[in-house]
């Protein structure tokens, strides 16, 4: 079992990495305050709607990258038997940092890209498969939130299958469950709108906050 102080340090580092508000800063360069637009989130979808495709793509890449970096660093700082525990903790912490940034009074994104980046640092084929699934659902339905919810729900299932096949430690299933809980919690408004039929599709003109 890793030293608790080391684990605490890993969690704090991951949280701070997650807190880096890439979407907010990039949108500011385009003259937009995403906290005051659309959903008020800093993730790629709201940046796309508020500032355009280029800052949205850069935002998405950085959000994925900080998830991967946090989990990779955790693996380097805590090698050996405690590595999986440290990486699970870092994965959850980096998503929390992204969704509740200390630099934005605990506002942020919804955590899907960051959660996929964190998974990618552990088992990239699974993360790549989920990215393809996400893009396919968005292309078919134009609902970014629906794609996000399907993908984050599939994540712990895939990790459970991989653990059952002996490809990953069972500890990583805990990461999938934590990521699911954090991301679904952040999507509560989207879930309500999907049920009500008022959720905006990508490309639709604004009719309600998203």
C-alpha positions as CSV (number, residue, x, y, z in Angstrom):
1,X,0.0,0.0,0.0
2,X,1.5,3.4,-1.0
3,X,2.3,5.9,1.7
4,X,-0.9,7.9,2.4
5,X,1.0,11.2,2.2
6,X,2.3,10.2,-1.2
7,X,-1.3,9.4,-2.3
8,X,-2.5,12.8,-1.0
9,X,0.3,14.5,-3.0
10,X,-0.8,12.6,-6.1
11,X,-4.4,13.6,-5.6
12,X,-3.6,17.3,-5.1
13,X,-1.3,17.3,-8.1
14,X,-3.9,15.7,-10.3
15,X,-6.6,18.0,-9.0
16,X,-4.5,21.1,-9.9
17,X,-3.7,19.7,-13.3
18,X,-7.4,19.2,-13.9
19,X,-8.1,22.7,-12.7
20,X,-6.2,24.3,-15.5
21,X,-9.0,26.1,-17.3
22,X,-8.0,25.6,-20.9
23,X,-11.4,26.2,-22.4
24,X,-11.9,29.4,-20.4
25,X,-8.5,30.8,-21.4
26,X,-8.8,29.9,-25.0
27,X,-12.3,31.4,-25.3
28,X,-11.0,34.5,-23.7
29,X,-8.5,34.8,-26.5
30,X,-11.5,34.7,-28.9
31,X,-13.1,37.5,-26.9
32,X,-15.7,35.2,-25.2
33,X,-16.3,34.4,-21.5
34,X,-17.7,30.9,-21.6
35,X,-18.8,31.1,-18.0
36,X,-21.4,33.6,-19.2
37,X,-22.4,31.7,-22.4
38,X,-24.5,28.6,-23.0
39,X,-24.1,26.1,-20.2
40,X,-21.5,28.1,-18.5
41,X,-19.1,25.2,-18.8
42,X,-15.5,25.3,-20.0
43,X,-15.5,22.1,-22.0
44,X,-15.2,21.7,-25.7
45,X,-18.9,21.7,-26.5
46,X,-19.6,25.0,-24.9
47,X,-16.4,26.5,-26.3
48,X,-17.5,25.3,-29.8
49,X,-20.9,26.9,-29.4
50,X,-19.5,30.1,-27.9
51,X,-16.2,30.7,-29.6
52,X,-16.0,28.3,-32.6
53,X,-14.4,25.1,-33.8
54,X,-10.7,26.0,-33.5
55,X,-10.6,26.9,-29.8
56,X,-13.0,24.0,-29.2
57,X,-10.6,21.5,-30.8
58,X,-7.6,22.9,-28.8
59,X,-9.7,22.8,-25.6
60,X,-10.6,19.2,-26.2
61,X,-7.0,18.2,-26.9
62,X,-5.8,19.9,-23.7
63,X,-8.6,18.4,-21.6
64,X,-7.7,14.9,-22.8
65,X,-4.0,15.6,-22.3
66,X,-4.3,16.8,-18.7
67,X,-6.2,13.6,-17.8
68,X,-3.6,11.5,-19.4
69,X,-0.7,13.5,-17.8
70,X,-2.2,13.2,-14.3
71,X,-2.6,9.5,-14.5
72,X,0.8,8.9,-16.1
73,X,2.5,11.0,-13.5
74,X,0.8,9.1,-10.8
75,X,2.2,5.9,-12.3
76,X,5.7,7.3,-12.3
77,X,5.4,8.6,-8.7
78,X,4.0,5.4,-7.3
79,X,5.4,2.4,-9.2
80,X,4.9,-1.2,-8.2
81,X,2.1,-2.7,-6.3
82,X,0.5,0.7,-5.4
83,X,0.5,2.0,-8.9
84,X,-3.1,1.1,-9.8
85,X,-4.4,2.7,-6.6
86,X,-2.5,5.9,-7.3
87,X,-3.7,6.1,-10.8
88,X,-7.3,5.5,-9.9
89,X,-7.0,8.3,-7.3
90,X,-5.3,10.6,-9.8
91,X,-7.9,9.8,-12.4
92,X,-10.8,10.8,-10.1
93,X,-9.0,13.9,-8.9
94,X,-8.1,15.2,-12.3
95,X,-11.8,14.9,-13.4
96,X,-12.9,16.7,-10.2
97,X,-10.4,19.4,-10.9
98,X,-11.6,19.9,-14.4
99,X,-15.3,20.0,-13.4
100,X,-14.7,22.2,-10.3
101,X,-11.6,24.3,-11.0
102,X,-10.0,26.1,-8.0
103,X,-9.1,28.8,-10.5
104,X,-12.7,29.4,-11.5
105,X,-14.4,29.4,-8.1
106,X,-15.0,25.6,-8.6
107,X,-16.7,25.9,-12.0
108,X,-15.5,24.0,-15.0
109,X,-16.5,21.4,-17.6
110,X,-18.3,18.1,-17.5
111,X,-15.3,15.8,-17.5
112,X,-15.8,13.5,-20.4
113,X,-12.6,14.4,-22.4
114,X,-10.5,14.4,-19.2
115,X,-11.9,11.0,-18.1
116,X,-11.0,9.5,-21.5
117,X,-7.5,11.0,-21.3
118,X,-7.0,9.4,-17.9
119,X,-8.2,6.1,-19.3
120,X,-5.9,6.4,-22.2
121,X,-2.9,6.6,-19.9
122,X,-3.9,3.2,-18.5
123,X,-5.1,1.3,-21.6
124,X,-5.2,3.4,-24.7
125,X,-7.1,0.9,-27.0
126,X,-10.1,1.2,-24.7
127,X,-10.0,5.0,-24.7
128,X,-9.7,5.1,-28.5
129,X,-12.7,2.7,-28.8
130,X,-14.8,5.0,-26.6
131,X,-13.7,8.1,-28.5
132,X,-14.9,6.4,-31.7
133,X,-18.2,5.5,-30.0
134,X,-18.6,9.1,-28.8
135,X,-18.0,10.6,-32.2
136,X,-20.4,8.1,-33.8
137,X,-23.2,8.9,-31.5
138,X,-22.7,12.6,-31.9
139,X,-22.6,12.2,-35.7
140,X,-25.8,10.2,-35.7
141,X,-27.8,12.2,-33.1
142,X,-26.0,15.6,-32.8
143,X,-26.4,15.3,-29.1
144,X,-23.0,15.7,-27.4
145,X,-24.5,15.1,-24.0
146,X,-26.1,11.8,-25.1
147,X,-22.8,10.6,-26.5
148,X,-21.0,11.6,-23.3
149,X,-23.5,9.7,-21.1
150,X,-23.3,6.5,-23.2
151,X,-19.5,6.6,-23.3
152,X,-19.1,7.2,-19.6
153,X,-21.6,4.4,-18.8
154,X,-19.7,2.0,-21.1
155,X,-16.3,2.8,-19.4
156,X,-16.7,0.8,-16.2
157,X,-18.2,-2.1,-18.1
158,X,-15.2,-2.2,-20.5
159,X,-12.8,-1.9,-17.6
160,X,-14.6,-4.8,-15.9
161,X,-14.3,-6.9,-19.0
162,X,-10.6,-6.1,-19.4
163,X,-10.0,-6.9,-15.7
164,X,-11.8,-10.2,-16.2
165,X,-9.6,-11.0,-19.2
166,X,-6.5,-10.3,-17.0
167,X,-5.5,-7.3,-19.1
168,X,-5.9,-4.8,-16.3
169,X,-5.9,-4.9,-12.5
170,X,-9.4,-5.0,-11.0
171,X,-8.6,-1.8,-9.2
172,X,-9.1,0.2,-12.4
173,X,-12.8,-0.8,-12.4
174,X,-13.1,1.6,-9.4
175,X,-11.8,4.4,-11.6
176,X,-14.5,3.6,-14.2
177,X,-17.2,3.8,-11.5
178,X,-15.8,7.0,-10.0
179,X,-15.6,8.6,-13.4
180,X,-19.1,7.6,-14.2
181,X,-20.5,9.1,-11.0
182,X,-18.6,12.4,-11.4
183,X,-19.5,12.8,-15.1
184,X,-23.2,11.8,-14.7
185,X,-23.5,14.2,-11.7
186,X,-22.2,17.0,-13.9
187,X,-24.7,16.1,-16.6
188,X,-27.8,16.4,-14.4
189,X,-29.2,19.4,-16.4
190,X,-28.6,17.6,-19.7
191,X,-30.3,14.5,-18.5
192,X,-33.4,16.5,-17.5
193,X,-33.4,18.2,-20.9
194,X,-32.9,14.9,-22.8
195,X,-35.9,13.5,-21.0
196,X,-38.0,16.6,-21.6
197,X,-36.9,16.7,-25.3
198,X,-35.5,20.2,-24.9
199,X,-31.8,19.4,-25.2
200,X,-29.9,21.3,-27.9
201,X,-28.3,19.4,-30.7
202,X,-25.0,20.5,-32.1
203,X,-25.6,23.1,-34.8
204,X,-29.0,24.1,-33.5
205,X,-29.7,27.8,-32.8
206,X,-29.9,28.6,-29.2
207,X,-33.3,28.0,-27.6
208,X,-32.3,27.0,-24.1
209,X,-29.2,26.9,-21.9
210,X,-27.1,23.9,-22.7
